[in-house]
PDB file of C-alpha atoms in Angstrom:
ATOM      1  CA  UNK A  13       0.003  -0.009   0.104  1.00  0.00           C
ATOM      2  CA  UNK A  14       2.677   2.622   0.967  1.00  0.00           C
ATOM      3  CA  UNK A  15       6.053   1.128  -0.475  1.00  0.00           C
ATOM      4  CA  UNK A  16       7.821   4.551  -0.095  1.00  0.00           C
ATOM      5  CA  UNK A  17       6.274   5.099   3.495  1.00  0.00           C
ATOM      6  CA  UNK A  18       4.048   7.914   4.679  1.00  0.00           C
ATOM      7  CA  UNK A  19       6.678  10.288   5.545  1.00  0.00           C
ATOM      8  CA  UNK A  20       7.329  12.305   2.150  1.00  0.00           C
ATOM      9  CA  UNK A  21       3.605  12.395   1.237  1.00  0.00           C
ATOM     10  CA  UNK A  22       2.369  13.901   4.542  1.00  0.00           C
ATOM     11  CA  UNK A  23       5.335  16.349   4.809  1.00  0.00           C
ATOM     12  CA  UNK A  24       4.797  17.226   1.165  1.00  0.00           C
ATOM     13  CA  UNK A  25       1.265  17.644   1.606  1.00  0.00           C
ATOM     14  CA  UNK A  26       1.638  19.852   4.712  1.00  0.00           C
ATOM     15  CA  UNK A  27       4.122  22.083   2.894  1.00  0.00           C
ATOM     16  CA  UNK A  28       1.688  22.474  -0.008  1.00  0.00           C
ATOM     17  CA  UNK A  29      -1.012  23.400   2.492  1.00  0.00           C
ATOM     18  CA  UNK A  30       1.536  25.897   4.134  1.00  0.00           C
ATOM     19  CA  UNK A  31       2.010  27.647   0.684  1.00  0.00           C
ATOM     20  CA  UNK A  32      -1.690  28.096   0.010  1.00  0.00           C
ATOM     21  CA  UNK A  33      -2.336  29.260   3.473  1.00  0.00           C
ATOM     22  CA  UNK A  34       0.446  31.768   3.256  1.00  0.00           C
ATOM     23  CA  UNK A  35      -0.944  33.168   0.069  1.00  0.00           C
ATOM     24  CA  UNK A  36      -4.602  33.324   1.482  1.00  0.00           C
ATOM     25  CA  UNK A  37      -3.479  35.092   4.685  1.00  0.00           C
ATOM     26  CA  UNK A  38      -1.415  37.645   2.934  1.00  0.00           C
ATOM     27  CA  UNK A  39      -3.572  38.261  -0.285  1.00  0.00           C
ATOM     28  CA  UNK A  40      -7.072  36.545   0.212  1.00  0.00           C
ATOM     29  CA  UNK A  41      -6.554  34.608  -2.975  1.00  0.00           C
ATOM     30  CA  UNK A  42      -6.996  30.893  -3.560  1.00  0.00           C
ATOM     31  CA  UNK A  43      -3.620  29.676  -4.860  1.00  0.00           C
ATOM     32  CA  UNK A  44      -4.731  27.118  -7.565  1.00  0.00           C
ATOM     33  CA  UNK A  45      -3.074  25.904 -10.643  1.00  0.00           C
ATOM     34  CA  UNK A  46      -5.110  25.237 -13.791  1.00  0.00           C
ATOM     35  CA  UNK A  47      -6.358  28.802 -14.231  1.00  0.00           C
ATOM     36  CA  UNK A  48      -2.918  29.698 -15.009  1.00  0.00           C
ATOM     37  CA  UNK A  49      -3.359  28.274 -18.491  1.00  0.00           C
ATOM     38  CA  UNK A  50      -6.308  30.640 -19.337  1.00  0.00           C
ATOM     39  CA  UNK A  51      -4.913  33.679 -17.511  1.00  0.00           C
ATOM     40  CA  UNK A  52      -1.530  33.064 -19.499  1.00  0.00           C
ATOM     41  CA  UNK A  53      -3.565  32.711 -22.839  1.00  0.00           C
ATOM     42  CA  UNK A  54      -5.163  36.156 -22.051  1.00  0.00           C
ATOM     43  CA  UNK A  55      -1.939  37.704 -22.997  1.00  0.00           C
ATOM     44  CA  UNK A  56      -2.140  36.544 -26.538  1.00  0.00           C
ATOM     45  CA  UNK A  57      -5.852  36.023 -27.423  1.00  0.00           C
ATOM     46  CA  UNK A  58      -8.396  38.566 -28.184  1.00  0.00           C
ATOM     47  CA  UNK A  59     -11.422  36.238 -27.390  1.00  0.00           C
ATOM     48  CA  UNK A  60     -13.900  37.591 -24.802  1.00  0.00           C
ATOM     49  CA  UNK A  61     -13.724  34.321 -22.808  1.00  0.00           C
ATOM     50  CA  UNK A  62      -9.778  34.715 -22.215  1.00  0.00           C
ATOM     51  CA  UNK A  63     -10.281  38.524 -21.467  1.00  0.00           C
ATOM     52  CA  UNK A  64     -12.721  38.211 -18.746  1.00  0.00           C
ATOM     53  CA  UNK A  65     -11.983  40.364 -15.745  1.00  0.00           C
ATOM     54  CA  UNK A  66     -11.038  37.846 -13.212  1.00  0.00           C
ATOM     55  CA  UNK A  67      -8.331  36.434 -15.698  1.00  0.00           C
ATOM     56  CA  UNK A  68      -7.023  39.879 -16.538  1.00  0.00           C
ATOM     57  CA  UNK A  69      -6.902  40.760 -12.649  1.00  0.00           C
ATOM     58  CA  UNK A  70      -5.108  37.458 -11.702  1.00  0.00           C
ATOM     59  CA  UNK A  71      -2.906  36.771 -14.706  1.00  0.00           C
ATOM     60  CA  UNK A  72       0.214  38.676 -13.230  1.00  0.00           C
ATOM     61  CA  UNK A  73       0.168  37.004  -9.803  1.00  0.00           C
ATOM     62  CA  UNK A  74      -0.575  33.715 -11.351  1.00  0.00           C
ATOM     63  CA  UNK A  75       2.523  33.792 -13.306  1.00  0.00           C
ATOM     64  CA  UNK A  76       4.454  34.651 -10.380  1.00  0.00           C
ATOM     65  CA  UNK A  77       3.041  31.935  -8.448  1.00  0.00           C
ATOM     66  CA  UNK A  78       3.884  29.304 -11.177  1.00  0.00           C
ATOM     67  CA  UNK A  79       7.558  30.606 -11.268  1.00  0.00           C
ATOM     68  CA  UNK A  80       7.557  30.173  -7.419  1.00  0.00           C
ATOM     69  CA  UNK A  81       6.438  26.590  -7.835  1.00  0.00           C
ATOM     70  CA  UNK A  82       9.065  25.650 -10.439  1.00  0.00           C
ATOM     71  CA  UNK A  83      11.775  27.246  -8.288  1.00  0.00           C
ATOM     72  CA  UNK A  84      10.558  25.745  -5.267  1.00  0.00           C
ATOM     73  CA  UNK A  85      10.922  22.266  -6.912  1.00  0.00           C
ATOM     74  CA  UNK A  86      14.381  23.230  -8.139  1.00  0.00           C
ATOM     75  CA  UNK A  87      15.388  24.141  -4.443  1.00  0.00           C
ATOM     76  CA  UNK A  88      14.169  20.813  -3.354  1.00  0.00           C
ATOM     77  CA  UNK A  89      16.279  19.018  -6.138  1.00  0.00           C
ATOM     78  CA  UNK A  90      19.400  20.951  -5.256  1.00  0.00           C
ATOM     79  CA  UNK A  91      19.124  20.440  -1.495  1.00  0.00           C
ATOM     80  CA  UNK A  92      17.321  17.323  -0.397  1.00  0.00           C
ATOM     81  CA  UNK A  93      16.899  15.084  -3.467  1.00  0.00           C
ATOM     82  CA  UNK A  94      19.169  12.150  -2.878  1.00  0.00           C
ATOM     83  CA  UNK A  95      19.054  11.316  -6.608  1.00  0.00           C
ATOM     84  CA  UNK A  96      19.422  14.729  -8.076  1.00  0.00           C
ATOM     85  CA  UNK A  97      17.507  15.802 -11.314  1.00  0.00           C
ATOM     86  CA  UNK A  98      14.990  13.477 -12.649  1.00  0.00           C
ATOM     87  CA  UNK A  99      13.698  12.630 -16.215  1.00  0.00           C
ATOM     88  CA  UNK A 100      10.405  10.623 -16.616  1.00  0.00           C
ATOM     89  CA  UNK A 101      10.347   7.537 -18.976  1.00  0.00           C
ATOM     90  CA  UNK A 102       6.623   8.256 -19.721  1.00  0.00           C
ATOM     91  CA  UNK A 103       6.504   8.259 -23.524  1.00  0.00           C
ATOM     92  CA  UNK A 104       6.081  11.544 -25.321  1.00  0.00           C
ATOM     93  CA  UNK A 105       2.733  10.779 -26.923  1.00  0.00           C
ATOM     94  CA  UNK A 106       1.473   9.915 -23.436  1.00  0.00           C
ATOM     95  CA  UNK A 107       2.564  13.273 -22.232  1.00  0.00           C
ATOM     96  CA  UNK A 108       1.082  15.080 -25.308  1.00  0.00           C
ATOM     97  CA  UNK A 109      -2.381  13.266 -25.296  1.00  0.00           C
ATOM     98  CA  UNK A 110      -2.673  13.352 -21.638  1.00  0.00           C
ATOM     99  CA  UNK A 111      -1.622  16.923 -21.390  1.00  0.00           C
ATOM    100  CA  UNK A 112      -4.127  18.012 -23.970  1.00  0.00           C
ATOM    101  CA  UNK A 113      -6.979  16.154 -22.017  1.00  0.00           C
ATOM    102  CA  UNK A 114      -5.717  17.588 -18.715  1.00  0.00           C
ATOM    103  CA  UNK A 115      -5.748  21.171 -20.119  1.00  0.00           C
ATOM    104  CA  UNK A 116      -9.151  20.760 -21.693  1.00  0.00           C
ATOM    105  CA  UNK A 117     -10.773  18.783 -18.935  1.00  0.00           C
ATOM    106  CA  UNK A 118      -9.554  21.175 -16.095  1.00  0.00           C
ATOM    107  CA  UNK A 119     -10.860  24.216 -17.778  1.00  0.00           C
ATOM    108  CA  UNK A 120     -14.144  22.682 -18.658  1.00  0.00           C
ATOM    109  CA  UNK A 121     -14.437  21.513 -15.085  1.00  0.00           C
ATOM    110  CA  UNK A 122     -13.018  24.765 -13.663  1.00  0.00           C
ATOM    111  CA  UNK A 123     -10.650  23.164 -11.306  1.00  0.00           C
ATOM    112  CA  UNK A 124      -7.833  20.435 -11.222  1.00  0.00           C
ATOM    113  CA  UNK A 125      -6.157  18.286  -8.299  1.00  0.00           C
ATOM    114  CA  UNK A 126      -5.254  21.664  -6.538  1.00  0.00           C
ATOM    115  CA  UNK A 127      -8.379  23.979  -7.446  1.00  0.00           C
ATOM    116  CA  UNK A 128     -10.950  21.202  -6.705  1.00  0.00           C
ATOM    117  CA  UNK A 129      -8.676  18.940  -4.731  1.00  0.00           C
ATOM    118  CA  UNK A 130      -7.013  21.337  -2.192  1.00  0.00           C
ATOM    119  CA  UNK A 131      -8.728  24.639  -2.198  1.00  0.00           C
ATOM    120  CA  UNK A 132     -12.288  23.151  -3.265  1.00  0.00           C
ATOM    121  CA  UNK A 133     -12.343  20.475  -0.626  1.00  0.00           C
ATOM    122  CA  UNK A 134     -10.866  23.007   1.926  1.00  0.00           C
ATOM    123  CA  UNK A 135     -13.840  25.097   1.190  1.00  0.00           C
ATOM    124  CA  UNK A 136     -16.122  22.338   1.864  1.00  0.00           C
ATOM    125  CA  UNK A 137     -17.571  22.612  -1.601  1.00  0.00           C
ATOM    126  CA  UNK A 138     -19.768  19.615  -2.835  1.00  0.00           C
ATOM    127  CA  UNK A 139     -19.011  20.535  -6.279  1.00  0.00           C
ATOM    128  CA  UNK A 140     -15.308  20.001  -5.750  1.00  0.00           C
ATOM    129  CA  UNK A 141     -16.030  16.767  -3.872  1.00  0.00           C
ATOM    130  CA  UNK A 142     -17.845  15.434  -6.779  1.00  0.00           C
ATOM    131  CA  UNK A 143     -15.202  16.496  -9.269  1.00  0.00           C
ATOM    132  CA  UNK A 144     -12.316  14.980  -7.061  1.00  0.00           C
ATOM    133  CA  UNK A 145     -14.078  11.645  -6.634  1.00  0.00           C
ATOM    134  CA  UNK A 146     -14.901  11.718 -10.366  1.00  0.00           C
ATOM    135  CA  UNK A 147     -11.269  12.436 -11.688  1.00  0.00           C
ATOM    136  CA  UNK A 148      -9.717   9.929  -9.227  1.00  0.00           C
ATOM    137  CA  UNK A 149     -11.905   7.110 -10.222  1.00  0.00           C
ATOM    138  CA  UNK A 150     -11.598   7.785 -13.721  1.00  0.00           C
ATOM    139  CA  UNK A 151      -7.800   8.291 -13.444  1.00  0.00           C
ATOM    140  CA  UNK A 152      -7.579   4.879 -11.846  1.00  0.00           C
ATOM    141  CA  UNK A 153      -9.595   3.126 -14.367  1.00  0.00           C
ATOM    142  CA  UNK A 154      -7.795   4.696 -17.072  1.00  0.00           C
ATOM    143  CA  UNK A 155      -4.201   3.915 -15.596  1.00  0.00           C
ATOM    144  CA  UNK A 156      -5.224   0.376 -15.067  1.00  0.00           C
ATOM    145  CA  UNK A 157      -6.584   0.044 -18.589  1.00  0.00           C
ATOM    146  CA  UNK A 158      -3.306   1.570 -20.109  1.00  0.00           C
ATOM    147  CA  UNK A 159      -1.201  -0.767 -17.802  1.00  0.00           C
ATOM    148  CA  UNK A 160      -3.276  -3.808 -18.892  1.00  0.00           C
ATOM    149  CA  UNK A 161      -2.230  -3.023 -22.471  1.00  0.00           C
ATOM    150  CA  UNK A 162       1.302  -3.702 -21.429  1.00  0.00           C
ATOM    151  CA  UNK A 163       2.210   0.205 -21.704  1.00  0.00           C
ATOM    152  CA  UNK A 164       4.524   0.976 -18.853  1.00  0.00           C
ATOM    153  CA  UNK A 165       5.276   2.748 -16.493  1.00  0.00           C
TER     154      UNK A 165
ATOM    155  CA  UNK B  23       2.527  34.820  -4.135  1.00  0.00           C
ATOM    156  CA  UNK B  24       6.193  33.869  -4.946  1.00  0.00           C
ATOM    157  CA  UNK B  25       7.087  32.592  -1.474  1.00  0.00           C
ATOM    158  CA  UNK B  26       3.742  30.629  -1.304  1.00  0.00           C
ATOM    159  CA  UNK B  27       4.682  29.099  -4.788  1.00  0.00           C
ATOM    160  CA  UNK B  28       8.180  28.091  -3.409  1.00  0.00           C
ATOM    161  CA  UNK B  29       6.555  26.122  -0.615  1.00  0.00           C
ATOM    162  CA  UNK B  30       3.951  24.779  -3.034  1.00  0.00           C
ATOM    163  CA  UNK B  31       6.624  23.586  -5.513  1.00  0.00           C
ATOM    164  CA  UNK B  32       8.924  22.407  -2.623  1.00  0.00           C
ATOM    165  CA  UNK B  33       6.063  20.265  -1.104  1.00  0.00           C
ATOM    166  CA  UNK B  34       5.031  18.838  -4.503  1.00  0.00           C
ATOM    167  CA  UNK B  35       8.641  17.760  -5.334  1.00  0.00           C
ATOM    168  CA  UNK B  36       9.287  16.507  -1.730  1.00  0.00           C
ATOM    169  CA  UNK B  37       5.940  14.381  -2.008  1.00  0.00           C
ATOM    170  CA  UNK B  38       7.293  12.867  -5.334  1.00  0.00           C
ATOM    171  CA  UNK B  39       4.657  14.613  -7.516  1.00  0.00           C
ATOM    172  CA  UNK B  40       7.186  15.733  -9.839  1.00  0.00           C
ATOM    173  CA  UNK B  41       7.787  12.164 -11.088  1.00  0.00           C
ATOM    174  CA  UNK B  42       4.814  10.920 -13.244  1.00  0.00           C
ATOM    175  CA  UNK B  43       5.967   7.324 -12.308  1.00  0.00           C
ATOM    176  CA  UNK B  44       4.786   7.984  -8.618  1.00  0.00           C
ATOM    177  CA  UNK B  45       1.619   9.595  -9.584  1.00  0.00           C
ATOM    178  CA  UNK B  46       0.878   6.533 -11.960  1.00  0.00           C
ATOM    179  CA  UNK B  47       1.729   4.121  -9.120  1.00  0.00           C
ATOM    180  CA  UNK B  48      -1.124   5.770  -7.238  1.00  0.00           C
ATOM    181  CA  UNK B  49      -3.442   5.571 -10.033  1.00  0.00           C
ATOM    182  CA  UNK B  50      -2.358   1.950 -10.631  1.00  0.00           C
ATOM    183  CA  UNK B  51      -3.118   1.428  -6.752  1.00  0.00           C
ATOM    184  CA  UNK B  52       0.405   0.363  -5.872  1.00  0.00           C
ATOM    185  CA  UNK B  53       1.087   3.251  -3.690  1.00  0.00           C
ATOM    186  CA  UNK B  54      -1.819   5.220  -2.072  1.00  0.00           C
ATOM    187  CA  UNK B  55       0.439   7.976  -0.828  1.00  0.00           C
ATOM    188  CA  UNK B  56      -0.988  10.468  -3.114  1.00  0.00           C
ATOM    189  CA  UNK B  57      -4.117  10.476  -1.013  1.00  0.00           C
ATOM    190  CA  UNK B  58      -2.081  11.384   2.077  1.00  0.00           C
ATOM    191  CA  UNK B  59      -0.371  14.305   0.201  1.00  0.00           C
ATOM    192  CA  UNK B  60      -3.860  15.498  -1.171  1.00  0.00           C
ATOM    193  CA  UNK B  61      -5.640  15.094   2.348  1.00  0.00           C
ATOM    194  CA  UNK B  62      -2.707  16.730   4.287  1.00  0.00           C
ATOM    195  CA  UNK B  63      -2.598  19.763   2.103  1.00  0.00           C
ATOM    196  CA  UNK B  64      -6.469  20.048   1.944  1.00  0.00           C
ATOM    197  CA  UNK B  65      -6.492  19.870   5.704  1.00  0.00           C
ATOM    198  CA  UNK B  66      -4.006  22.503   6.450  1.00  0.00           C
ATOM    199  CA  UNK B  67      -5.739  24.754   3.780  1.00  0.00           C
ATOM    200  CA  UNK B  68      -9.203  24.015   5.427  1.00  0.00           C
ATOM    201  CA  UNK B  69      -8.026  25.175   8.782  1.00  0.00           C
ATOM    202  CA  UNK B  70      -6.615  28.283   7.332  1.00  0.00           C
ATOM    203  CA  UNK B  71      -9.376  29.389   5.138  1.00  0.00           C
ATOM    204  CA  UNK B  72     -12.256  28.549   7.544  1.00  0.00           C
ATOM    205  CA  UNK B  73     -10.567  30.063  10.668  1.00  0.00           C
ATOM    206  CA  UNK B  74      -8.544  33.149   9.461  1.00  0.00           C
ATOM    207  CA  UNK B  75     -11.431  35.189   7.895  1.00  0.00           C
ATOM    208  CA  UNK B  76     -12.941  34.973  11.561  1.00  0.00           C
ATOM    209  CA  UNK B  77      -9.794  36.146  13.256  1.00  0.00           C
ATOM    210  CA  UNK B  78      -8.789  38.851  10.794  1.00  0.00           C
ATOM    211  CA  UNK B  79     -10.916  41.468   8.853  1.00  0.00           C
ATOM    212  CA  UNK B  80      -8.701  41.374   5.800  1.00  0.00           C
ATOM    213  CA  UNK B  81      -5.548  39.936   4.430  1.00  0.00           C
ATOM    214  CA  UNK B  82      -2.294  41.337   5.459  1.00  0.00           C
ATOM    215  CA  UNK B  83      -1.460  42.936   2.301  1.00  0.00           C
ATOM    216  CA  UNK B  84      -5.061  44.287   1.632  1.00  0.00           C
ATOM    217  CA  UNK B  85      -7.973  43.147  -0.365  1.00  0.00           C
ATOM    218  CA  UNK B  86     -10.570  40.688   0.922  1.00  0.00           C
ATOM    219  CA  UNK B  87     -10.823  37.007   1.750  1.00  0.00           C
ATOM    220  CA  UNK B  88     -12.179  35.507  -1.438  1.00  0.00           C
ATOM    221  CA  UNK B  89     -14.726  32.707  -1.459  1.00  0.00           C
ATOM    222  CA  UNK B  90     -14.107  30.111  -3.948  1.00  0.00           C
ATOM    223  CA  UNK B  91     -17.499  29.487  -5.651  1.00  0.00           C
ATOM    224  CA  UNK B  92     -18.387  26.657  -8.131  1.00  0.00           C
ATOM    225  CA  UNK B  93     -21.599  25.465  -9.094  1.00  0.00           C
ATOM    226  CA  UNK B  94     -22.202  21.803  -9.886  1.00  0.00           C
ATOM    227  CA  UNK B  95     -23.255  21.141 -13.426  1.00  0.00           C
ATOM    228  CA  UNK B  96     -22.571  18.838 -16.402  1.00  0.00           C
ATOM    229  CA  UNK B  97     -19.454  20.798 -17.241  1.00  0.00           C
ATOM    230  CA  UNK B  98     -17.948  20.129 -13.929  1.00  0.00           C
ATOM    231  CA  UNK B  99     -18.441  16.376 -14.169  1.00  0.00           C
ATOM    232  CA  UNK B 100     -17.655  16.008 -17.966  1.00  0.00           C
ATOM    233  CA  UNK B 101     -14.415  18.156 -17.443  1.00  0.00           C
ATOM    234  CA  UNK B 102     -13.339  15.991 -14.567  1.00  0.00           C
ATOM    235  CA  UNK B 103     -13.944  12.663 -16.472  1.00  0.00           C
ATOM    236  CA  UNK B 104     -11.838  14.188 -19.333  1.00  0.00           C
ATOM    237  CA  UNK B 105      -9.133  15.228 -16.759  1.00  0.00           C
ATOM    238  CA  UNK B 106      -9.234  11.904 -15.225  1.00  0.00           C
ATOM    239  CA  UNK B 107      -8.452  10.158 -18.567  1.00  0.00           C
ATOM    240  CA  UNK B 108      -5.599  12.472 -19.359  1.00  0.00           C
ATOM    241  CA  UNK B 109      -4.291  12.101 -15.739  1.00  0.00           C
ATOM    242  CA  UNK B 110      -4.391   8.343 -16.262  1.00  0.00           C
ATOM    243  CA  UNK B 111      -2.569   8.233 -19.561  1.00  0.00           C
ATOM    244  CA  UNK B 112       0.262  10.531 -18.602  1.00  0.00           C
ATOM    245  CA  UNK B 113       0.378  10.952 -14.741  1.00  0.00           C
ATOM    246  CA  UNK B 114       0.307  14.693 -15.170  1.00  0.00           C
ATOM    247  CA  UNK B 115      -1.639  17.381 -13.554  1.00  0.00           C
ATOM    248  CA  UNK B 116      -1.105  21.133 -13.831  1.00  0.00           C
ATOM    249  CA  UNK B 117       0.599  21.894 -10.661  1.00  0.00           C
ATOM    250  CA  UNK B 118       2.903  18.689 -10.720  1.00  0.00           C
ATOM    251  CA  UNK B 119       3.734  19.587 -14.358  1.00  0.00           C
ATOM    252  CA  UNK B 120       5.165  22.891 -13.130  1.00  0.00           C
ATOM    253  CA  UNK B 121       7.086  21.318 -10.209  1.00  0.00           C
ATOM    254  CA  UNK B 122       8.509  18.730 -12.853  1.00  0.00           C
ATOM    255  CA  UNK B 123      10.283  21.597 -14.582  1.00  0.00           C
ATOM    256  CA  UNK B 124      12.115  22.409 -11.505  1.00  0.00           C
ATOM    257  CA  UNK B 125      13.378  18.827 -11.152  1.00  0.00           C
ATOM    258  CA  UNK B 126      14.678  18.957 -14.567  1.00  0.00           C
ATOM    259  CA  UNK B 127      11.919  16.725 -15.926  1.00  0.00           C
ATOM    260  CA  UNK B 128      12.045  18.474 -19.192  1.00  0.00           C
ATOM    261  CA  UNK B 129       9.985  15.951 -21.384  1.00  0.00           C
ATOM    262  CA  UNK B 130       6.998  17.282 -19.342  1.00  0.00           C
ATOM    263  CA  UNK B 131       7.309  20.488 -21.529  1.00  0.00           C
ATOM    264  CA  UNK B 132       5.440  18.436 -24.092  1.00  0.00           C
ATOM    265  CA  UNK B 133       2.663  17.790 -21.576  1.00  0.00           C
ATOM    266  CA  UNK B 134       2.303  21.563 -20.666  1.00  0.00           C
ATOM    267  CA  UNK B 135       2.222  22.438 -24.297  1.00  0.00           C
ATOM    268  CA  UNK B 136      -0.742  20.045 -24.500  1.00  0.00           C
ATOM    269  CA  UNK B 137      -2.367  21.626 -21.569  1.00  0.00           C
ATOM    270  CA  UNK B 138      -2.144  24.948 -23.231  1.00  0.00           C
ATOM    271  CA  UNK B 139      -3.728  23.873 -26.476  1.00  0.00           C
ATOM    272  CA  UNK B 140      -6.465  21.768 -24.530  1.00  0.00           C
ATOM    273  CA  UNK B 141      -7.234  24.847 -22.432  1.00  0.00           C
ATOM    274  CA  UNK B 142      -7.247  27.112 -25.689  1.00  0.00           C
ATOM    275  CA  UNK B 143      -9.529  24.641 -27.457  1.00  0.00           C
ATOM    276  CA  UNK B 144     -11.896  24.651 -24.404  1.00  0.00           C
ATOM    277  CA  UNK B 145     -12.004  28.367 -24.307  1.00  0.00           C
ATOM    278  CA  UNK B 146     -12.303  29.134 -28.106  1.00  0.00           C
ATOM    279  CA  UNK B 147     -14.813  26.458 -29.016  1.00  0.00           C
ATOM    280  CA  UNK B 148     -16.758  25.319 -25.939  1.00  0.00           C
ATOM    281  CA  UNK B 149     -17.695  28.503 -24.162  1.00  0.00           C
TER     282      UNK B 149
END
C-alpha cells in the first residue's frame, strides 16, 4: 500500500498546505493551478472568454506563483533530493495526449487536483468533492486500462 | 505569491509528484501515498481558510478574503472525466507539471504544451 512510506507524502502535503495558506493570509486569493493556462492565454488571445475580468486581474500573480512552484521544486532538487535531477520515462505521446486532455478537462471542470482537490475540498464545496471523486475514479480506471495493455510505467 | 509558490513547488517535489511514475503508481493502486499528500494539504488549507477570516478582517496585504464559488453542473463532471482520462494516460496534472520543470524533468514540457492547447480549445470553442 505504501512502499515509499508515509513520510514524504504527509510532509509534502503539509508544505503545500502552508504555501496555499500563506498566500490566503497575505492576499485573500486561492492559490490554485489550472486557471494559469487561461490567464496566460489572455496575454495573447483577443477572445472575450480569455479577457474576462477575473483572468486579467489575476494573470500577473498567477505567473509569479507558477514561477515560485518551479523554483521551489528546483530548490528541493538542489538540497534534499538524494538522486538529483529526474527525467520521466513516460513516452512523449502519452505526455502530449494526456496533457491535452488535462488542459481541456480542467478548464471545462473549472478546477484540477489543486483547485478542486485542495482549495475546493478545504472550502467544503460539494461541487469540488464530486469533481475530485470523479477524476480519481476515472484516473484509476484509465491507468489500470493502459497498464493492462502492457504500456509502462 | 512567490514565497507561497516556493512552498507549493517544494512540497510537490518532496512528495514525489514531479515524478509521473509515482503519480501513476497511485493510479495503478500500487502506492496510495498521493491520497495522504492531497488530504494533508487540503486539511492544512481547510483550517486556514475557515479560521482566518474569523480572526482577521482582511488579508495582511489588503484586499478581501475571497470565497471560492463553483456550481455543480454537467461541465464540472464531464470536465473531471476528461481530466481523469488525461491524468491516467500521462500521470500529469497542472501543478505537478510545473514542479516537474524544477526537477529538470523536461519531457513534461510536451505535456504543458498540450495543456495550453487543450485549455485554448476549451475556451475558444466550448464557451
